Short mmCIF file of C-alpha atoms in Angstrom, two decimals:
data_model
loop_
_atom_site.label_atom_id
_atom_site.label_comp_id
_atom_site.label_asym_id
_atom_site.label_seq_id
_atom_site.Cartn_x
_atom_site.Cartn_y
_atom_site.Cartn_z
CA MET F 1165 -33.57 -4.22 45.42
CA THR F 1166 -31.76 -1.45 47.16
CA GLY F 1167 -30.53 -2.36 50.63
CA PRO F 1168 -30.29 -0.05 53.64
CA LEU F 1169 -26.55 0.32 53.19
CA ASP F 1170 -26.74 1.40 49.55
CA THR F 1171 -26.08 5.13 49.79
CA ASP F 1172 -25.04 5.78 46.21
CA ASP F 1173 -26.36 9.09 44.90
CA GLN F 1174 -27.45 10.17 48.40
CA ASP F 1175 -24.35 12.14 49.38
CA ASP F 1176 -23.03 13.14 45.99
CA PRO F 1177 -21.49 16.62 46.01
CA PRO F 1178 -23.19 19.26 43.89
CA PRO F 1179 -21.83 19.54 40.36
CA PRO F 1180 -18.96 21.99 39.81
CA ALA F 1181 -21.22 24.35 37.85
CA ALA F 1182 -23.62 24.63 40.79
CA MET F 1183 -20.76 25.27 43.22
CA ALA F 1184 -19.33 27.96 40.97
CA SER F 1185 -22.76 29.58 40.70
CA ALA F 1186 -23.18 29.59 44.48
CA ARG F 1187 -19.77 31.18 44.97
CA ASP F 1188 -20.59 33.82 42.38
CA ALA F 1189 -23.91 34.60 44.08
CA LEU F 1190 -22.18 34.94 47.45
CA ALA F 1191 -19.51 37.24 46.02
CA LEU F 1192 -22.18 39.36 44.36
CA GLU F 1193 -24.17 39.61 47.60
CA THR F 1194 -21.04 40.74 49.46
CA ILE F 1195 -20.54 43.53 46.93
CA GLU F 1196 -24.20 44.54 47.19
CA VAL F 1197 -24.10 44.69 51.00
CA ASP F 1198 -20.90 46.77 50.93
CA LEU F 1199 -22.47 49.20 48.46
CA PHE F 1200 -25.66 49.41 50.54
CA VAL F 1201 -23.72 50.23 53.71
CA GLU F 1202 -21.55 52.79 51.92
CA ALA F 1203 -24.62 54.44 50.37
CA LEU F 1204 -26.36 54.58 53.75
CA PHE F 1205 -23.32 56.30 55.26
CA ARG F 1206 -22.75 58.78 52.44
CA ARG F 1207 -26.44 59.66 52.04
CA TYR F 1208 -27.59 59.79 55.67
CA GLY F 1209 -24.49 59.58 57.89
CA TYR F 1210 -25.33 56.24 59.54
CA ASP F 1211 -22.14 54.20 59.64
CA PHE F 1212 -22.52 50.42 59.67
CA ARG F 1213 -19.23 49.76 57.88
CA ASP F 1214 -17.56 48.21 60.92
CA TYR F 1215 -20.46 46.05 62.03
CA GLY F 1216 -19.96 42.29 62.00
CA LYS F 1217 -20.45 41.18 58.39
CA ALA F 1218 -22.39 37.96 59.02
CA SER F 1219 -25.11 39.46 61.22
CA LEU F 1220 -25.28 42.65 59.12
CA THR F 1221 -25.74 40.65 55.92
CA ARG F 1222 -28.63 38.70 57.47
CA ARG F 1223 -30.35 41.93 58.48
CA VAL F 1224 -29.88 43.52 55.05
CA ARG F 1225 -31.33 40.38 53.44
CA ASN F 1226 -34.34 40.59 55.76
CA LEU F 1227 -34.77 44.27 54.90
CA ALA F 1228 -34.78 43.50 51.19
CA THR F 1229 -37.44 40.86 51.74
CA GLY F 1230 -39.52 43.15 53.93
CA PHE F 1231 -39.36 45.95 51.36
CA GLY F 1232 -40.29 43.57 48.55
CA ALA F 1233 -36.98 44.35 46.83
CA ALA F 1234 -35.84 41.83 44.23
CA THR F 1235 -32.18 42.35 45.14
CA ILE F 1236 -30.10 44.21 47.69
CA SER F 1237 -29.15 46.61 44.90
CA ASP F 1238 -32.86 47.35 44.46
CA LEU F 1239 -33.10 47.98 48.21
CA THR F 1240 -30.17 50.41 47.95
CA ALA F 1241 -31.88 52.37 45.20
CA ARG F 1242 -35.10 52.62 47.20
CA MET F 1243 -33.23 53.74 50.28
CA LEU F 1244 -31.38 56.47 48.37
CA HIS F 1245 -34.51 57.90 46.75
CA ALA F 1246 -37.00 57.45 49.61
CA PRO F 1247 -35.62 59.19 52.72
CA GLU F 1248 -39.00 58.82 54.42
CA ARG F 1249 -38.24 55.08 54.72
CA LEU F 1250 -35.00 55.72 56.63
CA PRO F 1251 -36.55 55.03 60.08
CA ASP F 1252 -37.67 51.61 58.79
CA ILE F 1253 -34.17 50.96 57.44
CA ILE F 1254 -32.47 51.83 60.73
CA SER F 1255 -35.03 49.87 62.72
CA GLY F 1256 -34.38 46.82 60.54
CA LEU F 1257 -30.61 47.10 60.91
CA SER F 1258 -30.67 47.45 64.69
CA VAL F 1259 -31.18 44.50 67.02
CA PRO F 1260 -33.68 45.60 69.70
CA VAL F 1261 -33.66 42.38 71.70
CA SER F 1262 -34.03 42.64 75.46
CA GLU F 1263 -36.20 41.60 78.39
CA PHE F 1264 -36.92 42.68 81.94
CA PHE F 1265 -34.05 41.89 84.33
CA ARG F 1266 -32.18 40.03 81.62
CA ASP F 1267 -29.42 38.01 83.31
CA PRO F 1268 -30.66 38.62 86.88
CA HIS F 1269 -27.21 38.08 88.37
CA VAL F 1270 -26.03 41.19 86.51
CA PHE F 1271 -28.69 43.35 88.13
CA LEU F 1272 -27.94 41.75 91.49
CA ALA F 1273 -24.26 42.67 91.05
CA LEU F 1274 -25.23 46.25 90.23
CA LYS F 1275 -27.45 46.41 93.30
CA GLU F 1276 -24.86 44.95 95.67
CA ARG F 1277 -21.58 46.28 94.27
CA VAL F 1278 -22.39 49.52 92.46
CA PHE F 1279 -25.44 51.10 94.11
CA PRO F 1280 -23.74 51.51 97.53
CA LEU F 1281 -20.98 53.55 95.86
CA LEU F 1282 -23.39 55.54 93.72
CA ALA F 1283 -25.20 56.46 96.94
CA SER F 1284 -22.23 58.66 97.89
CA TYR F 1285 -23.01 61.10 95.03
CA PRO F 1286 -25.59 63.88 95.48
CA GLU F 1287 -26.61 63.42 91.83
CA ILE F 1288 -26.21 60.27 89.73
CA ASN F 1289 -26.01 60.01 85.93
CA ILE F 1290 -26.49 56.66 84.21
CA TRP F 1291 -26.10 56.13 80.47
CA GLN F 1292 -27.86 53.10 78.96
CA ALA F 1293 -26.47 52.89 75.43
CA GLY F 1294 -28.46 50.75 73.02
CA CYS F 1295 -31.58 50.69 75.19
CA ALA F 1296 -33.70 48.83 72.58
CA HIS F 1297 -37.35 48.69 73.69
CA GLY F 1298 -36.58 49.83 77.22
CA GLU F 1299 -37.04 46.73 79.36
CA GLU F 1300 -33.64 47.15 80.99
CA ILE F 1301 -34.30 50.84 81.61
CA TYR F 1302 -37.41 50.07 83.63
CA SER F 1303 -35.65 47.18 85.38
CA LEU F 1304 -32.88 49.52 86.47
CA ALA F 1305 -35.37 52.20 87.54
CA ILE F 1306 -37.21 49.68 89.73
CA LEU F 1307 -34.06 48.62 91.59
CA LEU F 1308 -32.91 52.24 91.96
CA THR F 1309 -36.32 53.09 93.41
CA GLU F 1310 -36.10 50.28 95.93
CA ALA F 1311 -32.57 51.38 96.87
CA GLY F 1312 -33.78 54.95 97.50
CA LEU F 1313 -31.59 56.33 94.69
CA TYR F 1314 -33.99 57.02 91.87
CA GLU F 1315 -35.03 60.50 92.96
CA ARG F 1316 -31.49 61.80 92.49
CA THR F 1317 -30.72 59.78 89.37
CA ARG F 1318 -30.92 60.84 85.75
CA ILE F 1319 -30.95 57.98 83.24
CA PHE F 1320 -30.02 58.72 79.63
CA ALA F 1321 -31.48 56.00 77.40
CA THR F 1322 -30.08 56.12 73.87
CA ASP F 1323 -30.47 54.08 70.73
CA ILE F 1324 -29.86 54.44 67.02
CA SER F 1325 -33.48 53.51 66.23
CA LYS F 1326 -36.21 56.10 66.72
CA ALA F 1327 -38.84 53.34 66.50
CA ALA F 1328 -37.21 51.48 69.38
CA LEU F 1329 -37.01 54.67 71.45
CA ASN F 1330 -40.69 55.39 70.88
CA ARG F 1331 -41.63 51.93 72.11
CA ALA F 1332 -39.36 52.33 75.12
CA ALA F 1333 -40.93 55.66 76.03
CA GLU F 1334 -44.44 54.16 75.81
CA GLY F 1335 -43.53 51.48 78.34
CA ILE F 1336 -46.18 49.04 77.06
CA TYR F 1337 -45.39 45.33 76.81
CA PRO F 1338 -47.24 42.00 76.41
CA LEU F 1339 -48.77 40.92 79.71
CA GLN F 1340 -47.64 37.35 79.06
CA GLU F 1341 -44.07 38.46 79.85
CA ALA F 1342 -45.00 39.44 83.41
CA ARG F 1343 -44.69 36.05 85.10
CA GLU F 1344 -41.18 35.33 83.83
CA ALA F 1345 -40.19 38.96 84.44
CA GLY F 1346 -41.36 38.58 88.04
CA ARG F 1347 -39.18 35.52 88.52
CA ARG F 1348 -36.13 37.34 87.18
CA TYR F 1349 -36.99 40.40 89.28
CA ARG F 1350 -36.83 38.32 92.46
CA ALA F 1351 -33.57 36.70 91.34
CA ALA F 1352 -32.17 40.19 90.77
CA GLY F 1353 -32.78 41.11 94.40
CA GLY F 1354 -36.16 42.81 94.03
CA SER F 1355 -37.73 43.47 97.41
CA ALA F 1356 -41.41 43.86 96.47
CA SER F 1357 -43.52 42.40 93.67
CA PHE F 1358 -43.00 43.09 89.98
CA SER F 1359 -46.79 43.50 89.65
CA ASP F 1360 -46.53 46.62 91.82
CA TYR F 1361 -44.86 48.41 88.91
CA PHE F 1362 -47.36 47.99 86.09
CA HIS F 1363 -51.06 48.25 85.25
CA ALA F 1364 -52.62 45.42 83.23
CA ARG F 1365 -55.29 45.89 80.57
CA TYR F 1366 -56.25 44.09 77.35
CA GLU F 1367 -53.42 41.55 77.59
CA LEU F 1368 -50.93 44.40 77.90
CA MET F 1369 -49.03 45.86 80.80
CA LYS F 1370 -48.06 49.51 81.05
CA LEU F 1371 -45.15 50.31 83.32
CA ASP F 1372 -45.72 52.91 86.02
CA GLN F 1373 -44.78 56.20 84.40
CA ARG F 1374 -43.04 57.32 87.58
CA LEU F 1375 -40.29 54.93 86.51
CA ALA F 1376 -39.72 57.10 83.41
CA ALA F 1377 -39.90 60.43 85.21
CA ASN F 1378 -36.10 60.74 85.36
CA VAL F 1379 -35.36 59.08 82.01
CA THR F 1380 -34.29 60.99 78.90
CA PHE F 1381 -34.79 59.03 75.67
CA ALA F 1382 -32.56 60.24 72.83
CA GLU F 1383 -31.23 59.13 69.47
CA HIS F 1384 -27.50 58.50 69.57
CA ASN F 1385 -25.20 56.67 67.18
CA LEU F 1386 -22.32 54.97 68.99
CA VAL F 1387 -20.35 54.81 65.75
CA THR F 1388 -20.42 58.45 64.70
CA ASP F 1389 -21.66 60.51 67.67
CA GLY F 1390 -19.46 61.73 70.50
CA VAL F 1391 -19.58 61.43 74.28
CA PHE F 1392 -23.19 61.70 75.35
CA CYS F 1393 -22.96 62.71 79.00
CA GLU F 1394 -20.82 62.60 82.13
CA ALA F 1395 -21.84 59.29 83.67
CA HIS F 1396 -21.27 57.42 86.92
CA LEU F 1397 -22.44 54.17 85.30
CA VAL F 1398 -22.57 53.14 81.64
CA LEU F 1399 -24.53 50.09 80.56
CA CYS F 1400 -24.09 48.81 77.01
CA ARG F 1401 -25.13 45.19 77.01
CA ASN F 1402 -25.09 42.88 73.99
CA VAL F 1403 -24.30 45.65 71.52
CA LEU F 1404 -20.53 45.31 71.13
CA ILE F 1405 -20.87 41.73 69.84
CA TYR F 1406 -22.20 43.18 66.57
CA PHE F 1407 -19.13 45.41 66.09
CA THR F 1408 -15.71 44.61 64.66
CA THR F 1409 -12.79 44.80 67.09
CA PRO F 1410 -11.61 48.27 65.93
CA LEU F 1411 -15.14 49.65 66.37
CA GLN F 1412 -15.43 48.03 69.81
CA ASP F 1413 -12.19 49.77 70.83
CA LYS F 1414 -13.50 53.10 69.56
CA VAL F 1415 -16.76 52.79 71.48
CA LEU F 1416 -15.07 51.60 74.68
CA GLN F 1417 -12.72 54.59 74.51
CA ARG F 1418 -15.80 56.81 74.26
CA PHE F 1419 -17.28 55.16 77.35
CA ALA F 1420 -14.03 55.71 79.26
CA GLN F 1421 -14.11 59.38 78.30
CA SER F 1422 -17.71 59.63 79.44
CA LEU F 1423 -17.25 58.07 82.87
CA VAL F 1424 -16.40 60.08 85.96
CA ARG F 1425 -13.31 59.07 87.90
CA GLY F 1426 -13.94 55.59 89.29
CA GLY F 1427 -17.12 55.18 87.23
CA PHE F 1428 -18.56 51.80 86.29
CA LEU F 1429 -19.09 50.04 82.96
CA CYS F 1430 -21.36 47.03 82.46
CA ILE F 1431 -21.32 45.15 79.14
CA GLY F 1432 -23.03 41.98 77.93
CA THR F 1433 -22.32 38.59 79.45
CA ARG F 1434 -21.03 37.37 76.05
CA GLU F 1435 -18.67 40.34 75.78
CA ASN F 1436 -15.41 41.13 77.55
CA LEU F 1437 -12.44 43.47 77.44
CA GLU F 1438 -9.77 40.76 77.42
CA PHE F 1439 -8.57 41.45 73.87
CA SER F 1440 -9.56 45.10 73.72
CA GLN F 1441 -7.25 48.10 73.75
CA ALA F 1442 -9.45 49.35 76.60
CA ARG F 1443 -8.52 46.50 78.95
CA ASN F 1444 -5.84 48.63 80.66
CA ARG F 1445 -8.36 51.38 81.38
CA PHE F 1446 -10.68 49.24 83.50
CA GLN F 1447 -10.54 46.98 86.52
CA LEU F 1448 -12.71 43.87 86.40
CA ILE F 1449 -15.14 43.91 89.33
CA ASP F 1450 -17.35 40.94 88.52
CA GLY F 1451 -16.48 38.57 85.69
CA ALA F 1452 -19.85 36.81 85.57
CA ALA F 1453 -21.65 40.15 85.28
CA GLN F 1454 -18.96 41.72 83.03
CA LEU F 1455 -18.84 44.66 85.40
CA TYR F 1456 -15.80 46.96 85.31
CA ARG F 1457 -14.56 50.10 87.05
CA LEU F 1458 -12.55 52.85 85.39
CA LEU F 1459 -9.00 52.98 86.73
CA PRO F 1460 -7.60 56.27 88.08
CA GLY F 1461 -6.11 58.42 85.34
CA ALA F 1462 -7.72 56.34 82.59
CA GLY F 1463 -9.49 59.22 80.90
CA GLY F 1464 -12.60 59.75 82.97
CA ALA F 1465 -14.68 62.89 82.63
#
């Protein structure tokens, strides 16, 4: 009779042949992902070569499954010979994850520490890079409206994914998100009611289109495209975490070049400039919000 302490055969390591097979499969997958990324760049100009390998590999795997491809090499062949599927490829490789007033303390910091200074400009340009499905765009537009700044503000909302941009421009979201969005709106310093800014119908909410009146939605690739506009505030939240350090430095340099003298940069709460080459270009304004200001002479527009 086997007792409760008899663990023989329960924790035996896999046989050497199985381990060798697993290592070989992993090495082969790495080669396939590298070839896929190189083919995507050479065929269409989208450069994912300096994206974080672990997250990129997961997304390529998911793409292969979604396309019904037997292998990543099969996915590569389909991508090369079916350019009409490129929007689906780019949409699958991007990470359009966001929510209204995500990290409310960040929006509160913008309202209290940045908006009063933006108010000194007759015209205000804001660049939201990696806008995903647009929740943060509308969140920002709401607070700018309540601060009396929206009428003289132009927001440039960019993303690599055309599908994400189309959803952002529609401004339609599940109604079930409204209650939690309203809670975060109040925590972000909202002065009215979140329900004032959308119309509900068929379990969906459509944001008031006046919030998009001063928004320009545009495709832009942070890896290969240049400075997008002259901005007083750049927001790029939870995008840099998917880049390698050299690519982060390249993008941050582009943001510095885009900002006006004394302009502001806001990045994700899990990101920071501590180990970046750009750390000497910016002054930390709020560590919890990862809010920075461009130092004088640091390459502003």
